[in-house]
Amino acid sequence: MSSDVGIPEDASQEDFCRDYAGEETQYMPSHLALVQLPEIIEGVASLTSIMGLVVGASVVAASWQSGTIGTIFTWEPRRPRWYAARLLVVGSGVFTMALAIVAFLSGALAIAAALRGSTIVTDGWWVDVTSTAVRVAIAAAVASVIGGALAAVGRRTAAALGVVFVWVAVLE
């Protein structure tokens, strides 16, 4: 049977395929290598930044919509201090949330790589993964502060998201 397809009698099918077709990992589209985790985390950066933008804009705009800001400013007339405190809380909360999302994703991908992929990593891999995760979380926190600041000026979530959409889609 093996002579019908051109495989020599003294070679196994696996040896023949390895010699003439290369490693099977090169042809498996589902092959997940844990060493690629930093690039995968970078791919999540846009989603966490959009999430941060929406959360930041929604938190500040919700205070305008519910009338909380009018009530607070009758007690505390220092608007910049109130906005700074609100944006600091939103930014740190989104930073923590983005780190949790990236940690959950990294854990799930590590399990998937252990079960159906490759867990071989290079030297300094942990430093690369950690620094990439922190950069992604910082980008999400900055996006939340930008969204909150735009919502403070526009007094609506839609105003903040509209300004960012115009900036990204039209001007960029």
C-alpha positions as a printed Julia matrix, in Angstrom:
172×3 Matrix{Float64}:
   0.0    0.0    0.0
   2.78   2.4    0.83
   4.47   1.75  -2.54
   1.31   2.97  -4.33
   1.75   6.51  -2.98
   5.54   6.71  -3.36
   6.62   5.99   0.21
   9.66   3.69   0.33
   9.13   0.32   2.0
  11.76   0.98   4.7
  10.32   4.39   5.78
   7.31   5.13   7.9
   4.66   7.55   6.73
   5.62  10.05   9.46
   9.31   9.97   8.46
   8.44  10.41   4.79
   6.18  13.37   5.51
   8.76  14.97   7.79
  11.52  14.56   5.2
   9.54  15.83   2.2
   6.9   18.15   3.64
   8.56  19.66   6.73
   7.3   19.86  10.28
   3.57  19.45  10.81
   3.47  22.51  13.07
   4.13  24.67  10.0
   0.87  23.48   8.43
  -1.41  23.52  11.45
  -3.36  26.81  11.44
  -4.61  26.16  15.0
  -1.1   25.8   16.42
  -0.79  28.24  19.3
   2.66  29.12  20.54
   2.87  30.7   23.98
   5.85  32.73  22.81
   3.38  34.77  20.7
   1.48  35.97  23.78
   2.91  39.53  23.74
   1.72  40.02  20.15
  -1.71  38.65  21.06
  -1.93  41.05  24.01
  -1.01  43.94  21.7
  -3.92  42.89  19.51
  -6.26  43.29  22.48
  -5.04  46.87  23.08
  -7.58  48.44  20.74
 -10.46  46.65  22.43
  -9.37  47.62  25.94
  -8.8   51.22  24.82
 -12.29  51.43  23.33
 -13.67  49.89  26.52
 -11.78  52.47  28.58
 -13.06  55.32  26.43
 -16.68  54.21  26.8
 -16.36  53.62  30.55
 -14.68  56.97  31.16
 -17.23  58.87  29.08
 -20.15  57.03  30.64
 -19.05  57.57  34.24
 -18.63  61.32  33.86
 -21.67  61.8   31.61
 -23.86  59.8   33.99
 -23.13  62.41  36.66
 -24.39  65.12  34.33
 -27.48  63.14  33.31
 -28.53  62.28  36.86
 -28.0   65.81  38.16
 -25.28  64.76  40.57
 -22.84  67.38  39.32
 -25.28  70.23  39.96
 -25.82  69.02  43.5
 -22.13  68.47  44.17
 -21.2   71.91  42.89
 -23.61  73.55  45.32
 -21.52  71.99  48.1
 -18.11  72.06  46.47
 -17.51  74.88  43.97
 -14.03  73.64  43.03
 -14.78  72.01  39.69
 -11.21  71.21  38.6
 -10.53  69.31  41.82
 -13.76  67.32  41.49
 -13.08  66.48  37.84
  -9.49  65.54  38.61
 -10.61  63.21  41.39
 -13.29  61.64  39.16
 -10.85  61.12  36.29
  -8.21  59.69  38.64
 -10.71  57.15  39.97
 -11.93  56.26  36.48
  -8.39  55.95  35.12
  -7.17  53.75  37.97
 -10.3   51.61  37.8
  -9.95  51.07  34.06
  -6.22  50.34  34.5
  -7.06  47.63  37.04
  -9.89  46.26  34.9
  -7.68  46.13  31.78
  -4.95  44.3   33.71
  -7.54  41.8   34.93
  -8.83  41.26  31.39
  -5.31  40.77  30.01
  -4.42  38.4   32.88
  -7.56  36.34  32.24
  -6.82  36.22  28.5
  -3.2   35.27  29.15
  -4.23  32.47  31.49
  -6.75  31.11  29.0
  -4.21  31.23  26.18
  -1.6   29.51  28.36
  -4.05  26.69  29.04
  -4.89  26.45  25.34
  -1.2   26.38  24.41
  -0.54  23.67  27.0
  -3.34  21.53  25.61
  -3.07  22.09  21.85
   0.02  24.16  21.17
   3.57  24.92  22.16
   4.67  26.2   25.55
   8.28  26.83  24.55
   9.23  30.42  25.43
  12.37  32.52  25.02
  14.55  34.22  27.6
  12.98  37.42  28.9
   9.52  36.29  27.84
   7.91  37.13  31.2
   9.34  40.66  31.09
   7.95  41.12  27.58
   4.51  39.81  28.55
   4.37  41.94  31.71
   5.55  45.14  30.02
   3.1   44.63  27.15
   0.22  44.05  29.58
   1.09  47.19  31.55
   1.36  49.26  28.33
  -2.05  48.02  27.19
  -3.57  48.86  30.6
  -1.99  52.33  30.54
  -3.41  52.95  27.06
  -6.88  51.93  28.27
  -6.56  54.2   31.33
  -5.48  57.15  29.17
  -8.42  56.49  26.83
 -10.79  56.49  29.81
  -9.42  59.84  31.02
  -9.79  61.28  27.52
 -13.35  59.96  27.32
 -14.17  61.37  30.76
 -12.7   64.77  29.91
 -14.63  64.96  26.65
 -17.82  63.9   28.41
 -17.25  66.59  31.04
 -17.1   69.23  28.33
 -19.9   67.78  26.18
 -22.06  66.66  29.15
 -23.06  63.49  27.26
 -21.47  60.14  26.49
 -22.45  60.52  22.85
 -20.57  63.81  22.64
 -17.34  62.2   23.81
 -17.73  59.19  21.55
 -18.7   61.44  18.62
 -15.59  63.58  19.03
 -13.36  60.51  19.18
 -15.1   58.96  16.15
 -14.64  62.14  14.13
 -11.0   62.34  15.19
 -10.21  58.72  14.34
 -12.39  58.2   11.27
 -12.2   61.6    9.61
  -9.03  63.37  10.73
  -6.75  60.36  11.04
